[in-house]
Amino acid sequence: MKKIIFIAFILLGFHVTGIAQKANLQNAVVVGLFDRKDERFQMEILLSELLLENKIKAKVSLNFLKEGADVTALANDSVQQLIAKSGFDTYVLMAVRGYDKKFKPATQKLPLGEELSLGHLFPIYREEISNVTFEFKFYKGNEMTGYSMVKIPASSKESMLKKFRLKMGKQIKKHW
């Protein structure tokens, strides 16, 4: 009986460590899904810098799009071939999920083209909010392979960006 309990604990330990493994992100094209172009540029640069600091090859989506082009162009075959030739096979889509509430993770797995065409209306910061929840969706090819949410305290835009940098640095090291 003791042997059975011991074996059960060992198997349970393997199962728990299997769940806690990293996503093993090697490279990423960072795509900011924001209405304002300045916020999109700012957040893409910030996240790509954090990825590069953690030895993950990263580029912002703006490097692959023509000036003024919409992010939906990333779903085009020609743009995807250009991205693949550059050595990238993973897309990290970043958007604001909402403010001040506790959000459940998204369960719907849309193809990349549909996800890019969805409207994302939330700015990265608004007055009179206490926190911002960002969501990150990972795509390889046309399929969603991962999902992550991070809640950032927000007393001002500048402090929120500093806290984003700190919290995301830890998140990337542990889970990405």
JSON list of C-alpha atoms in Angstrom, two decimals:
[
{"chain": "A", "resi": 1, "resn": "MET", "atom": "CA", "xyz": [0.00, 0.00, 0.00]},
{"chain": "A", "resi": 2, "resn": "LYS", "atom": "CA", "xyz": [2.85, 2.38, 0.84]},
{"chain": "A", "resi": 3, "resn": "LYS", "atom": "CA", "xyz": [4.47, 1.65, -2.51]},
{"chain": "A", "resi": 4, "resn": "ILE", "atom": "CA", "xyz": [1.27, 2.55, -4.37]},
{"chain": "A", "resi": 5, "resn": "ILE", "atom": "CA", "xyz": [0.99, 5.87, -2.51]},
{"chain": "A", "resi": 6, "resn": "PHE", "atom": "CA", "xyz": [4.68, 6.59, -3.15]},
{"chain": "A", "resi": 7, "resn": "ILE", "atom": "CA", "xyz": [4.30, 5.87, -6.89]},
{"chain": "A", "resi": 8, "resn": "ALA", "atom": "CA", "xyz": [1.17, 8.04, -7.02]},
{"chain": "A", "resi": 9, "resn": "PHE", "atom": "CA", "xyz": [3.08, 10.98, -5.49]},
{"chain": "A", "resi": 10, "resn": "ILE", "atom": "CA", "xyz": [5.92, 10.55, -7.97]},
{"chain": "A", "resi": 11, "resn": "LEU", "atom": "CA", "xyz": [3.53, 10.48, -10.93]},
{"chain": "A", "resi": 12, "resn": "LEU", "atom": "CA", "xyz": [1.66, 13.49, -9.57]},
{"chain": "A", "resi": 13, "resn": "GLY", "atom": "CA", "xyz": [4.99, 15.32, -9.23]},
{"chain": "A", "resi": 14, "resn": "PHE", "atom": "CA", "xyz": [5.82, 14.63, -12.89]},
{"chain": "A", "resi": 15, "resn": "HIS", "atom": "CA", "xyz": [2.39, 15.87, -13.92]},
{"chain": "A", "resi": 16, "resn": "VAL", "atom": "CA", "xyz": [2.72, 19.13, -11.96]},
{"chain": "A", "resi": 17, "resn": "THR", "atom": "CA", "xyz": [6.20, 19.87, -13.31]},
{"chain": "A", "resi": 18, "resn": "GLY", "atom": "CA", "xyz": [4.94, 19.19, -16.83]},
{"chain": "A", "resi": 19, "resn": "ILE", "atom": "CA", "xyz": [2.27, 21.86, -16.43]},
{"chain": "A", "resi": 20, "resn": "ALA", "atom": "CA", "xyz": [4.73, 24.39, -15.02]},
{"chain": "A", "resi": 21, "resn": "GLN", "atom": "CA", "xyz": [7.19, 24.15, -17.92]},
{"chain": "A", "resi": 22, "resn": "LYS", "atom": "CA", "xyz": [8.06, 27.25, -19.91]},
{"chain": "A", "resi": 23, "resn": "ALA", "atom": "CA", "xyz": [6.49, 28.01, -23.28]},
{"chain": "A", "resi": 24, "resn": "ASN", "atom": "CA", "xyz": [10.05, 27.88, -24.70]},
{"chain": "A", "resi": 25, "resn": "LEU", "atom": "CA", "xyz": [9.65, 30.93, -26.91]},
{"chain": "A", "resi": 26, "resn": "GLN", "atom": "CA", "xyz": [12.63, 31.21, -29.28]},
{"chain": "A", "resi": 27, "resn": "ASN", "atom": "CA", "xyz": [11.58, 34.06, -31.56]},
{"chain": "A", "resi": 28, "resn": "ALA", "atom": "CA", "xyz": [8.64, 36.42, -31.90]},
{"chain": "A", "resi": 29, "resn": "VAL", "atom": "CA", "xyz": [7.13, 39.08, -34.09]},
{"chain": "A", "resi": 30, "resn": "VAL", "atom": "CA", "xyz": [5.50, 41.48, -31.61]},
{"chain": "A", "resi": 31, "resn": "VAL", "atom": "CA", "xyz": [2.12, 42.80, -32.76]},
{"chain": "A", "resi": 32, "resn": "GLY", "atom": "CA", "xyz": [0.41, 45.52, -30.75]},
{"chain": "A", "resi": 33, "resn": "LEU", "atom": "CA", "xyz": [-3.35, 45.57, -31.21]},
{"chain": "A", "resi": 34, "resn": "PHE", "atom": "CA", "xyz": [-4.09, 49.15, -30.24]},
{"chain": "A", "resi": 35, "resn": "ASP", "atom": "CA", "xyz": [-6.15, 51.86, -31.95]},
{"chain": "A", "resi": 36, "resn": "ARG", "atom": "CA", "xyz": [-3.61, 54.63, -31.56]},
{"chain": "A", "resi": 37, "resn": "LYS", "atom": "CA", "xyz": [-0.47, 54.18, -33.66]},
{"chain": "A", "resi": 38, "resn": "ASP", "atom": "CA", "xyz": [1.78, 55.89, -31.10]},
{"chain": "A", "resi": 39, "resn": "GLU", "atom": "CA", "xyz": [0.66, 53.45, -28.37]},
{"chain": "A", "resi": 40, "resn": "ARG", "atom": "CA", "xyz": [1.08, 50.52, -30.73]},
{"chain": "A", "resi": 41, "resn": "PHE", "atom": "CA", "xyz": [4.62, 51.60, -31.59]},
{"chain": "A", "resi": 42, "resn": "GLN", "atom": "CA", "xyz": [5.50, 52.29, -27.94]},
{"chain": "A", "resi": 43, "resn": "MET", "atom": "CA", "xyz": [4.23, 48.95, -26.64]},
{"chain": "A", "resi": 44, "resn": "GLU", "atom": "CA", "xyz": [5.71, 46.88, -29.48]},
{"chain": "A", "resi": 45, "resn": "ILE", "atom": "CA", "xyz": [9.13, 48.42, -28.89]},
{"chain": "A", "resi": 46, "resn": "LEU", "atom": "CA", "xyz": [8.86, 47.93, -25.12]},
{"chain": "A", "resi": 47, "resn": "LEU", "atom": "CA", "xyz": [7.90, 44.25, -25.37]},
{"chain": "A", "resi": 48, "resn": "SER", "atom": "CA", "xyz": [10.49, 43.48, -28.05]},
{"chain": "A", "resi": 49, "resn": "GLU", "atom": "CA", "xyz": [13.21, 45.06, -25.87]},
{"chain": "A", "resi": 50, "resn": "LEU", "atom": "CA", "xyz": [12.12, 42.86, -22.96]},
{"chain": "A", "resi": 51, "resn": "LEU", "atom": "CA", "xyz": [12.22, 39.77, -25.17]},
{"chain": "A", "resi": 52, "resn": "LEU", "atom": "CA", "xyz": [15.68, 40.65, -26.47]},
{"chain": "A", "resi": 53, "resn": "GLU", "atom": "CA", "xyz": [16.93, 41.18, -22.89]},
{"chain": "A", "resi": 54, "resn": "ASN", "atom": "CA", "xyz": [15.78, 37.61, -22.19]},
{"chain": "A", "resi": 55, "resn": "LYS", "atom": "CA", "xyz": [17.63, 36.25, -25.24]},
{"chain": "A", "resi": 56, "resn": "ILE", "atom": "CA", "xyz": [14.51, 35.76, -27.34]},
{"chain": "A", "resi": 57, "resn": "LYS", "atom": "CA", "xyz": [14.89, 36.91, -30.94]},
{"chain": "A", "resi": 58, "resn": "ALA", "atom": "CA", "xyz": [12.23, 39.60, -31.50]},
{"chain": "A", "resi": 59, "resn": "LYS", "atom": "CA", "xyz": [11.11, 42.17, -34.05]},
{"chain": "A", "resi": 60, "resn": "VAL", "atom": "CA", "xyz": [8.20, 44.58, -34.08]},
{"chain": "A", "resi": 61, "resn": "SER", "atom": "CA", "xyz": [5.48, 44.12, -36.68]},
{"chain": "A", "resi": 62, "resn": "LEU", "atom": "CA", "xyz": [6.15, 47.61, -38.03]},
{"chain": "A", "resi": 63, "resn": "ASN", "atom": "CA", "xyz": [9.39, 46.27, -39.57]},
{"chain": "A", "resi": 64, "resn": "PHE", "atom": "CA", "xyz": [7.36, 44.00, -41.85]},
{"chain": "A", "resi": 65, "resn": "LEU", "atom": "CA", "xyz": [4.52, 46.36, -42.77]},
{"chain": "A", "resi": 66, "resn": "LYS", "atom": "CA", "xyz": [4.51, 49.25, -45.18]},
{"chain": "A", "resi": 67, "resn": "GLU", "atom": "CA", "xyz": [4.08, 52.66, -43.60]},
{"chain": "A", "resi": 68, "resn": "GLY", "atom": "CA", "xyz": [0.45, 53.25, -42.70]},
{"chain": "A", "resi": 69, "resn": "ALA", "atom": "CA", "xyz": [-0.55, 49.63, -43.33]},
{"chain": "A", "resi": 70, "resn": "ASP", "atom": "CA", "xyz": [-3.03, 47.93, -41.03]},
{"chain": "A", "resi": 71, "resn": "VAL", "atom": "CA", "xyz": [-1.97, 44.95, -38.88]},
{"chain": "A", "resi": 72, "resn": "THR", "atom": "CA", "xyz": [-4.37, 42.73, -40.83]},
{"chain": "A", "resi": 73, "resn": "ALA", "atom": "CA", "xyz": [-1.75, 42.74, -43.60]},
{"chain": "A", "resi": 74, "resn": "LEU", "atom": "CA", "xyz": [0.29, 40.37, -41.41]},
{"chain": "A", "resi": 75, "resn": "ALA", "atom": "CA", "xyz": [-2.16, 37.61, -42.36]},
{"chain": "A", "resi": 76, "resn": "ASN", "atom": "CA", "xyz": [-1.26, 37.95, -46.07]},
{"chain": "A", "resi": 77, "resn": "ASP", "atom": "CA", "xyz": [0.77, 35.07, -47.50]},
{"chain": "A", "resi": 78, "resn": "SER", "atom": "CA", "xyz": [3.44, 37.36, -48.96]},
{"chain": "A", "resi": 79, "resn": "VAL", "atom": "CA", "xyz": [4.04, 39.09, -45.62]},
{"chain": "A", "resi": 80, "resn": "GLN", "atom": "CA", "xyz": [4.10, 35.76, -43.78]},
{"chain": "A", "resi": 81, "resn": "GLN", "atom": "CA", "xyz": [6.68, 34.43, -46.25]},
{"chain": "A", "resi": 82, "resn": "LEU", "atom": "CA", "xyz": [8.82, 37.54, -45.68]},
{"chain": "A", "resi": 83, "resn": "ILE", "atom": "CA", "xyz": [8.57, 37.01, -41.92]},
{"chain": "A", "resi": 84, "resn": "ALA", "atom": "CA", "xyz": [9.46, 33.31, -42.26]},
{"chain": "A", "resi": 85, "resn": "LYS", "atom": "CA", "xyz": [12.50, 34.17, -44.42]},
{"chain": "A", "resi": 86, "resn": "SER", "atom": "CA", "xyz": [13.64, 36.51, -41.64]},
{"chain": "A", "resi": 87, "resn": "GLY", "atom": "CA", "xyz": [13.68, 33.54, -39.26]},
{"chain": "A", "resi": 88, "resn": "PHE", "atom": "CA", "xyz": [10.47, 34.15, -37.31]},
{"chain": "A", "resi": 89, "resn": "ASP", "atom": "CA", "xyz": [7.70, 31.61, -36.86]},
{"chain": "A", "resi": 90, "resn": "THR", "atom": "CA", "xyz": [5.88, 32.94, -33.78]},
{"chain": "A", "resi": 91, "resn": "TYR", "atom": "CA", "xyz": [3.61, 35.96, -33.40]},
{"chain": "A", "resi": 92, "resn": "VAL", "atom": "CA", "xyz": [2.89, 37.55, -30.01]},
{"chain": "A", "resi": 93, "resn": "LEU", "atom": "CA", "xyz": [-0.32, 39.57, -30.16]},
{"chain": "A", "resi": 94, "resn": "MET", "atom": "CA", "xyz": [-0.62, 42.10, -27.36]},
{"chain": "A", "resi": 95, "resn": "ALA", "atom": "CA", "xyz": [-3.79, 44.01, -26.43]},
{"chain": "A", "resi": 96, "resn": "VAL", "atom": "CA", "xyz": [-5.53, 45.63, -23.47]},
{"chain": "A", "resi": 97, "resn": "ARG", "atom": "CA", "xyz": [-8.15, 43.24, -22.13]},
{"chain": "A", "resi": 98, "resn": "GLY", "atom": "CA", "xyz": [-9.75, 45.83, -19.84]},
{"chain": "A", "resi": 99, "resn": "TYR", "atom": "CA", "xyz": [-9.49, 47.86, -16.66]},
{"chain": "A", "resi": 100, "resn": "ASP", "atom": "CA", "xyz": [-10.10, 47.38, -12.92]},
{"chain": "A", "resi": 101, "resn": "LYS", "atom": "CA", "xyz": [-11.75, 43.96, -13.16]},
{"chain": "A", "resi": 102, "resn": "LYS", "atom": "CA", "xyz": [-10.68, 40.38, -12.86]},
{"chain": "A", "resi": 103, "resn": "PHE", "atom": "CA", "xyz": [-10.82, 38.76, -16.27]},
{"chain": "A", "resi": 104, "resn": "LYS", "atom": "CA", "xyz": [-11.03, 35.11, -17.18]},
{"chain": "A", "resi": 105, "resn": "PRO", "atom": "CA", "xyz": [-8.63, 33.86, -19.85]},
{"chain": "A", "resi": 106, "resn": "ALA", "atom": "CA", "xyz": [-10.00, 33.81, -23.37]},
{"chain": "A", "resi": 107, "resn": "THR", "atom": "CA", "xyz": [-11.24, 30.38, -24.41]},
{"chain": "A", "resi": 108, "resn": "GLN", "atom": "CA", "xyz": [-11.96, 31.07, -28.07]},
{"chain": "A", "resi": 109, "resn": "LYS", "atom": "CA", "xyz": [-9.04, 30.21, -30.37]},
{"chain": "A", "resi": 110, "resn": "LEU", "atom": "CA", "xyz": [-9.46, 32.26, -33.53]},
{"chain": "A", "resi": 111, "resn": "PRO", "atom": "CA", "xyz": [-7.17, 31.94, -36.55]},
{"chain": "A", "resi": 112, "resn": "LEU", "atom": "CA", "xyz": [-4.50, 34.64, -36.86]},
{"chain": "A", "resi": 113, "resn": "GLY", "atom": "CA", "xyz": [-6.29, 36.58, -39.62]},
{"chain": "A", "resi": 114, "resn": "GLU", "atom": "CA", "xyz": [-9.53, 36.81, -37.64]},
{"chain": "A", "resi": 115, "resn": "GLU", "atom": "CA", "xyz": [-7.75, 37.86, -34.45]},
{"chain": "A", "resi": 116, "resn": "LEU", "atom": "CA", "xyz": [-5.88, 40.61, -36.29]},
{"chain": "A", "resi": 117, "resn": "SER", "atom": "CA", "xyz": [-9.11, 41.94, -37.81]},
{"chain": "A", "resi": 118, "resn": "LEU", "atom": "CA", "xyz": [-10.91, 42.27, -34.46]},
{"chain": "A", "resi": 119, "resn": "GLY", "atom": "CA", "xyz": [-11.28, 45.79, -33.17]},
{"chain": "A", "resi": 120, "resn": "HIS", "atom": "CA", "xyz": [-9.36, 46.63, -30.00]},
{"chain": "A", "resi": 121, "resn": "LEU", "atom": "CA", "xyz": [-10.72, 49.88, -28.64]},
{"chain": "A", "resi": 122, "resn": "PHE", "atom": "CA", "xyz": [-8.97, 50.22, -25.29]},
{"chain": "A", "resi": 123, "resn": "PRO", "atom": "CA", "xyz": [-6.06, 52.66, -24.94]},
{"chain": "A", "resi": 124, "resn": "ILE", "atom": "CA", "xyz": [-3.14, 51.53, -22.77]},
{"chain": "A", "resi": 125, "resn": "TYR", "atom": "CA", "xyz": [-4.04, 54.03, -20.05]},
{"chain": "A", "resi": 126, "resn": "ARG", "atom": "CA", "xyz": [-7.10, 56.03, -18.94]},
{"chain": "A", "resi": 127, "resn": "GLU", "atom": "CA", "xyz": [-7.57, 58.45, -16.07]},
{"chain": "A", "resi": 128, "resn": "GLU", "atom": "CA", "xyz": [-9.31, 57.17, -12.92]},
{"chain": "A", "resi": 129, "resn": "ILE", "atom": "CA", "xyz": [-8.35, 53.51, -13.30]},
{"chain": "A", "resi": 130, "resn": "SER", "atom": "CA", "xyz": [-6.42, 51.47, -10.78]},
{"chain": "A", "resi": 131, "resn": "ASN", "atom": "CA", "xyz": [-5.04, 48.75, -13.09]},
{"chain": "A", "resi": 132, "resn": "VAL", "atom": "CA", "xyz": [-4.80, 47.59, -16.69]},
{"chain": "A", "resi": 133, "resn": "THR", "atom": "CA", "xyz": [-5.01, 43.97, -17.82]},
{"chain": "A", "resi": 134, "resn": "PHE", "atom": "CA", "xyz": [-2.95, 43.08, -20.89]},
{"chain": "A", "resi": 135, "resn": "GLU", "atom": "CA", "xyz": [-3.47, 39.86, -22.82]},
{"chain": "A", "resi": 136, "resn": "PHE", "atom": "CA", "xyz": [-0.89, 38.09, -24.94]},
{"chain": "A", "resi": 137, "resn": "LYS", "atom": "CA", "xyz": [-1.78, 35.51, -27.57]},
{"chain": "A", "resi": 138, "resn": "PHE", "atom": "CA", "xyz": [0.90, 33.34, -29.15]},
{"chain": "A", "resi": 139, "resn": "TYR", "atom": "CA", "xyz": [0.50, 32.12, -32.72]},
{"chain": "A", "resi": 140, "resn": "LYS", "atom": "CA", "xyz": [2.58, 29.71, -34.77]},
{"chain": "A", "resi": 141, "resn": "GLY", "atom": "CA", "xyz": [1.48, 29.69, -38.36]},
{"chain": "A", "resi": 142, "resn": "ASN", "atom": "CA", "xyz": [-2.22, 30.36, -38.27]},
{"chain": "A", "resi": 143, "resn": "GLU", "atom": "CA", "xyz": [-3.04, 28.66, -34.94]},
{"chain": "A", "resi": 144, "resn": "MET", "atom": "CA", "xyz": [-3.07, 30.02, -31.41]},
{"chain": "A", "resi": 145, "resn": "THR", "atom": "CA", "xyz": [-0.57, 28.07, -29.30]},
{"chain": "A", "resi": 146, "resn": "GLY", "atom": "CA", "xyz": [-0.58, 30.00, -26.03]},
{"chain": "A", "resi": 147, "resn": "TYR", "atom": "CA", "xyz": [-2.24, 32.67, -23.94]},
{"chain": "A", "resi": 148, "resn": "SER", "atom": "CA", "xyz": [-1.17, 34.88, -21.08]},
{"chain": "A", "resi": 149, "resn": "MET", "atom": "CA", "xyz": [-2.69, 37.75, -19.09]},
{"chain": "A", "resi": 150, "resn": "VAL", "atom": "CA", "xyz": [-0.91, 40.29, -16.90]},
{"chain": "A", "resi": 151, "resn": "LYS", "atom": "CA", "xyz": [-2.52, 42.83, -14.58]},
{"chain": "A", "resi": 152, "resn": "ILE", "atom": "CA", "xyz": [-0.50, 46.04, -14.12]},
{"chain": "A", "resi": 153, "resn": "PRO", "atom": "CA", "xyz": [-1.20, 48.71, -11.46]},
{"chain": "A", "resi": 154, "resn": "ALA", "atom": "CA", "xyz": [-1.79, 52.12, -13.04]},
{"chain": "A", "resi": 155, "resn": "SER", "atom": "CA", "xyz": [-1.62, 55.38, -11.13]},
{"chain": "A", "resi": 156, "resn": "SER", "atom": "CA", "xyz": [-0.23, 57.28, -14.13]},
{"chain": "A", "resi": 157, "resn": "LYS", "atom": "CA", "xyz": [0.80, 56.32, -17.64]},
{"chain": "A", "resi": 158, "resn": "GLU", "atom": "CA", "xyz": [4.52, 56.63, -16.83]},
{"chain": "A", "resi": 159, "resn": "SER", "atom": "CA", "xyz": [4.30, 54.52, -13.67]},
{"chain": "A", "resi": 160, "resn": "MET", "atom": "CA", "xyz": [2.19, 51.93, -15.48]},
{"chain": "A", "resi": 161, "resn": "LEU", "atom": "CA", "xyz": [4.85, 51.61, -18.20]},
{"chain": "A", "resi": 162, "resn": "LYS", "atom": "CA", "xyz": [7.61, 51.20, -15.56]},
{"chain": "A", "resi": 163, "resn": "LYS", "atom": "CA", "xyz": [5.59, 48.53, -13.76]},
{"chain": "A", "resi": 164, "resn": "PHE", "atom": "CA", "xyz": [4.84, 46.85, -17.10]},
{"chain": "A", "resi": 165, "resn": "ARG", "atom": "CA", "xyz": [8.57, 46.61, -17.77]},
{"chain": "A", "resi": 166, "resn": "LEU", "atom": "CA", "xyz": [9.27, 45.10, -14.33]},
{"chain": "A", "resi": 167, "resn": "LYS", "atom": "CA", "xyz": [6.36, 42.68, -14.25]},
{"chain": "A", "resi": 168, "resn": "MET", "atom": "CA", "xyz": [6.75, 41.54, -17.86]},
{"chain": "A", "resi": 169, "resn": "GLY", "atom": "CA", "xyz": [10.48, 40.97, -17.37]},
{"chain": "A", "resi": 170, "resn": "LYS", "atom": "CA", "xyz": [9.64, 38.49, -14.61]},
{"chain": "A", "resi": 171, "resn": "GLN", "atom": "CA", "xyz": [6.77, 36.96, -16.60]},
{"chain": "A", "resi": 172, "resn": "ILE", "atom": "CA", "xyz": [8.99, 36.37, -19.63]},
{"chain": "A", "resi": 173, "resn": "LYS", "atom": "CA", "xyz": [11.74, 34.73, -17.56]},
{"chain": "A", "resi": 174, "resn": "LYS", "atom": "CA", "xyz": [9.33, 32.40, -15.76]},
{"chain": "A", "resi": 175, "resn": "HIS", "atom": "CA", "xyz": [6.71, 31.50, -18.34]},
{"chain": "A", "resi": 176, "resn": "TRP", "atom": "CA", "xyz": [7.77, 32.37, -21.87]}
]
